Short mmCIF file of the C-alpha atoms (twelve columns), coordinates in Angstrom:
data_MODEL
# 
_entry.id   MODEL 
# 
loop_
_atom_site.group_PDB 
_atom_site.id 
_atom_site.type_symbol 
_atom_site.label_atom_id 
_atom_site.label_alt_id 
_atom_site.label_comp_id 
_atom_site.label_asym_id 
_atom_site.label_seq_id 
_atom_site.Cartn_x 
_atom_site.Cartn_y 
_atom_site.Cartn_z 
_atom_site.pdbx_PDB_model_num 
ATOM 1   C CA . MET A 1   124.629 91.138  89.536  1 
ATOM 2   C CA . GLN A 2   125.633 87.774  88.099  1 
ATOM 3   C CA . PHE A 3   125.035 84.756  90.310  1 
ATOM 4   C CA . SER A 4   127.669 82.039  90.383  1 
ATOM 5   C CA . PRO A 5   126.721 78.687  88.827  1 
ATOM 6   C CA . GLU A 6   127.034 77.155  92.317  1 
ATOM 7   C CA . THR A 7   124.504 79.632  93.787  1 
ATOM 8   C CA . ILE A 8   122.024 78.930  91.005  1 
ATOM 9   C CA . ARG A 9   122.570 75.166  91.328  1 
ATOM 10  C CA . LYS A 10  121.892 75.151  95.085  1 
ATOM 11  C CA . ALA A 11  118.759 77.271  94.723  1 
ATOM 12  C CA . LYS A 12  117.360 74.987  92.041  1 
ATOM 13  C CA . GLU A 13  118.203 71.905  94.092  1 
ATOM 14  C CA . GLU A 14  116.126 73.319  96.953  1 
ATOM 15  C CA . LEU A 15  113.274 73.759  94.476  1 
ATOM 16  C CA . ARG A 16  113.708 70.161  93.286  1 
ATOM 17  C CA . GLU A 17  114.210 71.644  89.810  1 
ATOM 18  C CA . ASN A 18  115.993 70.275  86.792  1 
ATOM 19  C CA . GLU A 19  115.358 70.720  83.083  1 
ATOM 20  C CA . ASP A 20  113.390 67.476  82.705  1 
ATOM 21  C CA . LYS A 21  111.162 68.234  85.698  1 
ATOM 22  C CA . LYS A 22  110.617 71.802  84.506  1 
ATOM 23  C CA . LYS A 23  109.655 70.702  80.992  1 
ATOM 24  C CA . HIS A 24  107.366 67.916  82.182  1 
ATOM 25  C CA . SER A 25  105.654 70.063  84.844  1 
ATOM 26  C CA . LEU A 26  105.034 72.919  82.416  1 
ATOM 27  C CA . GLN A 27  103.496 70.481  79.948  1 
ATOM 28  C CA . GLN A 28  101.199 69.080  82.659  1 
ATOM 29  C CA . PHE A 29  100.288 72.596  83.791  1 
ATOM 30  C CA . LYS A 30  99.257  73.670  80.295  1 
ATOM 31  C CA . GLU A 31  97.256  70.493  79.706  1 
ATOM 32  C CA . TRP A 32  95.475  71.007  83.033  1 
ATOM 33  C CA . ILE A 33  94.569  74.576  82.054  1 
ATOM 34  C CA . LYS A 34  93.166  73.412  78.707  1 
ATOM 35  C CA . VAL A 35  90.600  71.150  80.346  1 
ATOM 36  C CA . HIS A 36  89.851  73.296  83.397  1 
ATOM 37  C CA . PRO A 37  86.070  73.851  83.588  1 
ATOM 38  C CA . PHE A 38  86.298  77.441  84.836  1 
ATOM 39  C CA . ILE A 39  89.349  78.846  83.073  1 
ATOM 40  C CA . LYS A 40  88.253  79.993  79.632  1 
ATOM 41  C CA . LYS A 41  91.599  81.611  78.804  1 
ATOM 42  C CA . CYS A 42  94.721  82.833  80.594  1 
ATOM 43  C CA . CYS A 43  98.405  83.508  80.057  1 
ATOM 44  C CA . THR A 44  100.378 80.278  79.630  1 
ATOM 45  C CA . ASP A 45  103.848 81.712  79.058  1 
ATOM 46  C CA . ASP A 46  106.496 79.573  80.743  1 
ATOM 47  C CA . VAL A 47  107.882 82.389  82.907  1 
ATOM 48  C CA . PHE A 48  104.411 83.039  84.377  1 
ATOM 49  C CA . LEU A 49  103.540 79.409  85.105  1 
ATOM 50  C CA . LEU A 50  106.977 78.682  86.548  1 
ATOM 51  C CA . ALA A 51  106.292 81.112  89.407  1 
ATOM 52  C CA . PHE A 52  103.480 78.863  90.660  1 
ATOM 53  C CA . LEU A 53  105.489 75.676  90.237  1 
ATOM 54  C CA . ARG A 54  108.517 77.110  92.011  1 
ATOM 55  C CA . VAL A 55  106.641 78.607  94.957  1 
ATOM 56  C CA . LYS A 56  105.344 75.089  95.692  1 
ATOM 57  C CA . LYS A 57  108.632 73.346  94.799  1 
ATOM 58  C CA . TYR A 58  107.049 71.480  91.888  1 
ATOM 59  C CA . TRP A 59  104.273 69.845  93.889  1 
ATOM 60  C CA . ASN A 60  101.897 70.257  90.965  1 
ATOM 61  C CA . ASP A 61  98.605  69.845  92.831  1 
ATOM 62  C CA . GLU A 62  99.598  72.582  95.285  1 
ATOM 63  C CA . ALA A 63  100.809 74.844  92.468  1 
ATOM 64  C CA . PHE A 64  97.495  74.411  90.629  1 
ATOM 65  C CA . LYS A 65  95.563  75.431  93.764  1 
ATOM 66  C CA . VAL A 66  97.594  78.629  94.099  1 
ATOM 67  C CA . PHE A 67  97.000  79.334  90.390  1 
ATOM 68  C CA . GLU A 68  93.227  78.940  90.808  1 
ATOM 69  C CA . ASN A 69  93.217  81.157  93.881  1 
ATOM 70  C CA . TYR A 70  95.353  83.761  92.143  1 
ATOM 71  C CA . LEU A 71  92.966  84.081  89.183  1 
ATOM 72  C CA . LEU A 72  89.942  84.137  91.464  1 
ATOM 73  C CA . PHE A 73  91.485  86.829  93.682  1 
ATOM 74  C CA . ARG A 74  92.252  88.983  90.637  1 
ATOM 75  C CA . TYR A 75  88.703  88.536  89.393  1 
ATOM 76  C CA . LYS A 76  87.213  89.549  92.735  1 
ATOM 77  C CA . ASN A 77  89.543  92.544  93.233  1 
ATOM 78  C CA . LYS A 78  89.719  93.990  89.707  1 
ATOM 79  C CA . LYS A 79  90.392  97.541  90.878  1 
ATOM 80  C CA . TRP A 80  93.717  96.444  92.379  1 
ATOM 81  C CA . PHE A 81  94.879  95.038  89.024  1 
ATOM 82  C CA . ASP A 82  93.483  97.629  86.590  1 
ATOM 83  C CA . LEU A 83  95.992  98.402  83.805  1 
ATOM 84  C CA . SER A 84  94.003  101.152 82.112  1 
ATOM 85  C CA . ASP A 85  95.985  104.221 81.044  1 
ATOM 86  C CA . GLU A 86  94.341  106.327 83.749  1 
ATOM 87  C CA . LYS A 87  95.225  103.884 86.539  1 
ATOM 88  C CA . LEU A 88  98.786  103.477 85.289  1 
ATOM 89  C CA . GLU A 89  99.367  107.225 85.317  1 
ATOM 90  C CA . ARG A 90  98.222  107.293 88.926  1 
ATOM 91  C CA . TYR A 91  100.530 104.345 89.615  1 
ATOM 92  C CA . ARG A 92  103.528 106.175 88.130  1 
ATOM 93  C CA . GLU A 93  102.748 109.288 90.155  1 
ATOM 94  C CA . LEU A 94  102.411 107.314 93.395  1 
ATOM 95  C CA . THR A 95  105.641 105.429 92.695  1 
ATOM 96  C CA . ARG A 96  107.571 108.660 92.055  1 
ATOM 97  C CA . SER A 97  106.399 109.935 95.435  1 
ATOM 98  C CA . GLY A 98  108.608 107.229 96.972  1 
ATOM 99  C CA . TYR A 99  105.761 105.161 98.415  1 
ATOM 100 C CA . LEU A 100 106.690 101.750 96.958  1 
ATOM 101 C CA . TYR A 101 109.271 100.492 94.485  1 
ATOM 102 C CA . ASN A 102 111.288 97.381  93.708  1 
ATOM 103 C CA . SER A 103 115.001 97.614  94.352  1 
ATOM 104 C CA . VAL A 104 117.425 96.805  91.535  1 
ATOM 105 C CA . GLY A 105 119.836 95.127  93.973  1 
ATOM 106 C CA . ARG A 106 119.901 91.683  95.581  1 
ATOM 107 C CA . ASN A 107 119.967 90.939  99.283  1 
ATOM 108 C CA . TYR A 108 122.581 88.782  101.044 1 
ATOM 109 C CA . ASN A 109 120.528 85.640  100.348 1 
ATOM 110 C CA . LYS A 110 120.184 86.699  96.665  1 
ATOM 111 C CA . SER A 111 116.499 87.550  97.090  1 
ATOM 112 C CA . SER A 112 114.911 90.586  95.449  1 
ATOM 113 C CA . TYR A 113 113.773 93.478  97.601  1 
ATOM 114 C CA . MET A 114 110.864 95.913  97.789  1 
ATOM 115 C CA . MET A 115 110.889 99.236  99.664  1 
ATOM 116 C CA . CYS A 116 107.748 100.868 101.114 1 
ATOM 117 C CA . ASN A 117 107.657 104.351 102.681 1 
ATOM 118 C CA . MET A 118 104.194 104.851 104.142 1 
ATOM 119 C CA . SER A 119 104.900 108.391 105.371 1 
ATOM 120 C CA . LYS A 120 105.300 109.581 101.766 1 
ATOM 121 C CA . VAL A 121 101.661 108.889 100.835 1 
ATOM 122 C CA . ASP A 122 99.675  112.085 100.265 1 
ATOM 123 C CA . LEU A 123 96.192  111.074 101.418 1 
ATOM 124 C CA . ASN A 124 94.733  114.177 99.808  1 
ATOM 125 C CA . LYS A 125 95.690  112.670 96.436  1 
ATOM 126 C CA . PHE A 126 95.673  108.870 96.846  1 
ATOM 127 C CA . GLY A 127 93.251  106.376 98.349  1 
ATOM 128 C CA . VAL A 128 93.743  102.921 99.838  1 
ATOM 129 C CA . ASP A 129 92.771  101.123 96.623  1 
ATOM 130 C CA . GLU A 130 95.581  102.924 94.802  1 
ATOM 131 C CA . LEU A 131 98.049  101.768 97.454  1 
ATOM 132 C CA . PHE A 132 96.988  98.155  96.960  1 
ATOM 133 C CA . HIS A 133 97.111  98.655  93.182  1 
ATOM 134 C CA . CYS A 134 100.704 99.840  93.462  1 
ATOM 135 C CA . TYR A 135 101.638 96.807  95.565  1 
ATOM 136 C CA . PHE A 136 100.129 94.264  93.194  1 
ATOM 137 C CA . THR A 137 101.597 95.938  90.111  1 
ATOM 138 C CA . ASN A 138 105.048 95.754  91.679  1 
ATOM 139 C CA . THR A 139 104.723 92.146  92.802  1 
ATOM 140 C CA . ILE A 140 103.681 91.055  89.309  1 
ATOM 141 C CA . LEU A 141 106.880 92.680  88.036  1 
ATOM 142 C CA . MET A 142 108.730 90.499  90.539  1 
ATOM 143 C CA . LEU A 143 106.623 87.501  89.602  1 
ATOM 144 C CA . ILE A 144 107.982 87.395  86.048  1 
ATOM 145 C CA . ASP A 145 111.611 87.659  87.159  1 
ATOM 146 C CA . GLU A 146 113.029 84.131  87.305  1 
ATOM 147 C CA . LYS A 147 115.790 85.031  89.775  1 
ATOM 148 C CA . THR A 148 113.102 86.266  92.177  1 
ATOM 149 C CA . GLN A 149 111.089 83.082  91.636  1 
ATOM 150 C CA . VAL A 150 114.134 81.010  92.592  1 
ATOM 151 C CA . ASN A 151 115.575 83.139  95.429  1 
ATOM 152 C CA . GLY A 152 112.470 84.775  96.888  1 
ATOM 153 C CA . LEU A 153 111.375 88.307  97.773  1 
ATOM 154 C CA . GLY A 154 112.105 90.481  100.792 1 
ATOM 155 C CA . GLY A 155 110.620 93.800  101.761 1 
ATOM 156 C CA . ALA A 156 110.874 96.718  104.153 1 
ATOM 157 C CA . ALA A 157 107.968 98.821  105.416 1 
ATOM 158 C CA . ASN A 158 109.381 102.126 106.622 1 
ATOM 159 C CA . LEU A 159 106.989 103.558 109.232 1 
ATOM 160 C CA . LYS A 160 109.284 106.286 110.547 1 
ATOM 161 C CA . ASN A 161 107.414 109.621 110.573 1 
ATOM 162 C CA . VAL A 162 104.142 107.952 109.583 1 
ATOM 163 C CA . THR A 163 100.951 109.600 110.852 1 
ATOM 164 C CA . MET A 164 97.967  107.937 112.490 1 
ATOM 165 C CA . ARG A 165 95.856  108.920 109.497 1 
ATOM 166 C CA . GLN A 166 98.253  107.189 107.094 1 
ATOM 167 C CA . VAL A 167 98.113  103.982 109.131 1 
ATOM 168 C CA . ALA A 168 94.348  104.104 109.647 1 
ATOM 169 C CA . ILE A 169 93.686  104.285 105.896 1 
ATOM 170 C CA . TYR A 170 93.778  100.476 105.798 1 
ATOM 171 C CA . PRO A 171 90.388  99.013  106.815 1 
ATOM 172 C CA . VAL A 172 90.696  95.861  108.930 1 
ATOM 173 C CA . GLY A 173 88.621  93.912  106.390 1 
ATOM 174 C CA . GLN A 174 91.018  94.854  103.593 1 
ATOM 175 C CA . VAL A 175 94.023  93.863  105.696 1 
ATOM 176 C CA . ILE A 176 92.475  90.445  106.326 1 
ATOM 177 C CA . ASN A 177 91.610  90.086  102.620 1 
ATOM 178 C CA . PHE A 178 95.224  90.909  101.752 1 
ATOM 179 C CA . THR A 179 96.625  88.370  104.213 1 
ATOM 180 C CA . LYS A 180 94.306  85.723  102.736 1 
ATOM 181 C CA . TYR A 181 95.963  86.460  99.414  1 
ATOM 182 C CA . LEU A 182 99.408  86.003  100.953 1 
ATOM 183 C CA . THR A 183 98.275  82.721  102.478 1 
ATOM 184 C CA . ASN A 184 96.395  81.146  99.568  1 
ATOM 185 C CA . ALA A 185 97.097  82.922  96.295  1 
ATOM 186 C CA . ASN A 186 100.578 84.419  96.388  1 
ATOM 187 C CA . PRO A 187 102.983 82.921  93.804  1 
ATOM 188 C CA . LEU A 188 106.044 84.561  95.369  1 
ATOM 189 C CA . ARG A 189 108.009 83.291  98.360  1 
ATOM 190 C CA . PHE A 190 108.649 86.003  100.968 1 
ATOM 191 C CA . VAL A 191 111.935 85.411  102.760 1 
ATOM 192 C CA . SER A 192 111.806 88.431  105.090 1 
ATOM 193 C CA . ILE A 193 109.749 91.518  105.915 1 
ATOM 194 C CA . GLU A 194 111.383 94.286  107.960 1 
ATOM 195 C CA . ILE A 195 109.115 96.843  109.678 1 
ATOM 196 C CA . ILE A 196 111.108 99.952  110.538 1 
ATOM 197 C CA . GLY A 197 110.307 102.415 113.325 1 
ATOM 198 C CA . ALA A 198 106.664 101.473 113.865 1 
ATOM 199 C CA . PRO A 199 104.962 103.958 116.251 1 
ATOM 200 C CA . SER A 200 102.800 102.595 119.064 1 
ATOM 201 C CA . PHE A 201 99.556  103.633 117.384 1 
ATOM 202 C CA . ALA A 202 100.374 101.320 114.441 1 
ATOM 203 C CA . ASN A 203 100.775 98.235  116.598 1 
ATOM 204 C CA . GLN A 204 97.126  97.173  116.519 1 
ATOM 205 C CA . ILE A 205 96.845  96.948  112.745 1 
ATOM 206 C CA . LEU A 206 100.331 95.394  112.496 1 
ATOM 207 C CA . ASN A 207 99.297  92.718  114.994 1 
ATOM 208 C CA . ILE A 208 96.144  91.988  112.987 1 
ATOM 209 C CA . PHE A 209 98.300  91.680  109.882 1 
ATOM 210 C CA . LYS A 210 100.780 89.340  111.558 1 
ATOM 211 C CA . MET A 211 98.197  87.134  113.264 1 
ATOM 212 C CA . ALA A 212 96.375  86.583  109.965 1 
ATOM 213 C CA . LEU A 213 99.562  85.285  108.323 1 
ATOM 214 C CA . PRO A 214 100.554 81.631  108.240 1 
ATOM 215 C CA . GLU A 215 103.029 80.757  110.991 1 
ATOM 216 C CA . LYS A 216 106.000 80.298  108.649 1 
ATOM 217 C CA . LEU A 217 105.592 83.757  107.125 1 
ATOM 218 C CA . ARG A 218 104.788 85.358  110.484 1 
ATOM 219 C CA . GLN A 219 108.206 84.305  111.765 1 
ATOM 220 C CA . ARG A 220 109.816 86.170  108.877 1 
ATOM 221 C CA . VAL A 221 108.316 89.534  109.890 1 
ATOM 222 C CA . HIS A 222 110.834 91.495  111.980 1 
ATOM 223 C CA . ALA A 223 110.397 94.815  113.792 1 
ATOM 224 C CA . ILE A 224 113.513 96.985  113.774 1 
ATOM 225 C CA . GLY A 225 114.046 100.405 115.254 1 
ATOM 226 C CA . ASN A 226 116.148 102.391 112.802 1 
ATOM 227 C CA . TYR A 227 118.099 102.485 109.542 1 
ATOM 228 C CA . GLU A 228 121.281 101.239 111.221 1 
ATOM 229 C CA . GLU A 229 119.502 97.999  112.131 1 
ATOM 230 C CA . LEU A 230 118.133 97.799  108.574 1 
ATOM 231 C CA . GLN A 231 121.689 97.933  107.221 1 
ATOM 232 C CA . GLN A 232 122.543 94.901  109.360 1 
ATOM 233 C CA . ALA A 233 119.635 92.917  107.915 1 
ATOM 234 C CA . VAL A 234 119.679 94.032  104.289 1 
ATOM 235 C CA . SER A 235 122.415 94.517  101.702 1 
ATOM 236 C CA . LYS A 236 123.222 98.175  101.015 1 
ATOM 237 C CA . GLU A 237 122.558 97.674  97.306  1 
ATOM 238 C CA . CYS A 238 118.876 97.016  98.150  1 
ATOM 239 C CA . ILE A 239 118.200 100.160 100.176 1 
ATOM 240 C CA . PRO A 240 118.358 103.826 99.144  1 
ATOM 241 C CA . LYS A 241 121.271 106.065 100.023 1 
ATOM 242 C CA . GLU A 242 118.961 108.046 102.306 1 
ATOM 243 C CA . MET A 243 118.723 104.933 104.523 1 
ATOM 244 C CA . GLY A 244 122.423 104.091 104.356 1 
ATOM 245 C CA . GLY A 245 122.450 102.325 101.007 1 
ATOM 246 C CA . GLU A 246 124.437 102.904 97.844  1 
ATOM 247 C CA . VAL A 247 122.066 104.529 95.316  1 
ATOM 248 C CA . PRO A 248 119.868 107.629 95.830  1 
ATOM 249 C CA . GLU A 249 116.178 106.806 96.143  1 
ATOM 250 C CA . GLU A 250 115.231 108.927 93.128  1 
ATOM 251 C CA . GLU A 251 117.540 106.867 90.932  1 
ATOM 252 C CA . LEU A 252 116.191 103.570 92.330  1 
ATOM 253 C CA . ILE A 253 112.653 104.718 91.561  1 
ATOM 254 C CA . GLU A 254 113.508 105.688 87.993  1 
ATOM 255 C CA . ARG A 255 115.206 102.328 87.423  1 
ATOM 256 C CA . HIS A 256 112.096 100.625 88.777  1 
ATOM 257 C CA . LEU A 257 109.813 102.579 86.446  1 
ATOM 258 C CA . LYS A 258 112.063 101.837 83.478  1 
ATOM 259 C CA . ASN A 259 111.763 98.131  84.263  1 
ATOM 260 C CA . PHE A 260 108.001 98.545  84.608  1 
ATOM 261 C CA . GLU A 261 107.667 100.111 81.145  1 
ATOM 262 C CA . LYS A 262 109.821 97.375  79.638  1 
ATOM 263 C CA . ASN A 263 107.631 94.642  81.124  1 
ATOM 264 C CA . LEU A 264 104.229 96.312  80.741  1 
ATOM 265 C CA . PRO A 265 103.327 94.199  77.648  1 
ATOM 266 C CA . MET A 266 103.814 91.040  79.740  1 
ATOM 267 C CA . LEU A 267 101.741 92.471  82.587  1 
ATOM 268 C CA . ARG A 268 98.935  93.126  80.101  1 
ATOM 269 C CA . LYS A 269 99.231  89.578  78.807  1 
ATOM 270 C CA . ILE A 270 98.865  88.182  82.333  1 
ATOM 271 C CA . ALA A 271 95.857  90.434  82.918  1 
ATOM 272 C CA . ASP A 272 94.064  89.030  79.860  1 
ATOM 273 C CA . PHE A 273 92.148  86.087  81.309  1 
ATOM 274 C CA . GLU A 274 88.530  84.934  81.437  1 
ATOM 275 C CA . LEU A 275 86.763  82.696  83.932  1 
ATOM 276 C CA . ILE A 276 83.472  80.834  83.570  1 
ATOM 277 C CA . LEU A 277 81.953  81.570  86.921  1 
ATOM 278 C CA . GLU A 278 78.382  80.261  86.876  1 
ATOM 279 C CA . ASN A 279 79.233  77.344  89.168  1 
ATOM 280 C CA . ILE A 280 81.241  79.320  91.706  1 
ATOM 281 C CA . ASP A 281 79.028  82.396  92.145  1 
ATOM 282 C CA . GLU A 282 78.304  81.281  95.704  1 
ATOM 283 C CA . GLU A 283 82.008  81.453  96.544  1 
ATOM 284 C CA . ILE A 284 82.241  84.922  94.990  1 
ATOM 285 C CA . ARG A 285 79.283  86.185  97.036  1 
ATOM 286 C CA . ALA A 286 80.709  84.642  100.203 1 
ATOM 287 C CA . GLU A 287 83.914  86.668  99.736  1 
ATOM 288 C CA . ASN A 288 86.126  83.620  100.197 1 
ATOM 289 C CA . VAL A 289 89.570  83.535  98.666  1 
ATOM 290 C CA . GLY A 290 89.724  79.813  98.182  1 
ATOM 291 C CA . SER A 291 90.158  77.224  95.542  1 
ATOM 292 C CA . PHE A 292 87.489  76.552  92.961  1 
ATOM 293 C CA . ARG A 293 85.556  73.398  93.725  1 
ATOM 294 C CA . LYS A 294 87.737  70.294  93.881  1 
ATOM 295 C CA . LEU A 295 88.494  69.129  90.358  1 
ATOM 296 C CA . THR A 296 89.229  65.705  88.995  1 
ATOM 297 C CA . ILE A 297 91.088  66.124  85.729  1 
ATOM 298 C CA . ASP A 298 92.759  63.213  83.979  1 
# 
């Protein structure tokens, strides 16, 4: 889909973005990284850094905090970001099951979209860490898409036909850790999250998830009852034909995996970072997803 120049212009105006601001902010960002006392090396490609600037509308200090938190979260949760051949084969297998994939379409507000089908997870084959790994792999794919950076990301969690065992796989501590990421370290702007057909036994963990979110994001989480209501909220090009959309789910998944293979070199580049952690070991042990100590960098 090609966006009109007017659509792109309005989105960038909301971000306070123009070419001079973008160039100047990227230059500042890279200079800040060079002198950062804890970042030994990391990806500094423009498309990667722009995600952090755009999610904070070019308030550089806020963008830098999210960047610090993002690297620290990845360091502390390595198993969710592992790009070894073995883990990627498991990722491909889980994706083909229909559990989680990025849609190729755009929603009404031009945002990207992610589909999750919890009932399709075979718990005899996959564990909770693999589910989180799949999520973070997919969001990094979104992260390096500039249209998603500008227009945001939406998602649907399909809980129709889910079992109590499939819901209970998520430990409360991991749910809270994940929501801390969304609050402090997420370089993507979520514009909506639709939860479809949630059974009563899932309400407790969903409430924990929602209450741990910042208020602004919490208001963007919507419970809906069925696929007909989903079609009212989401463009048909974002959802599979099996839910009333335009393209069969199998085809959407294969398109997603094709995009993944194309962008895997960039994902590996982002994963190649090193931190000097001697001075923040206490934060690591305390299991806090927070900024490194306050820095004063000229």
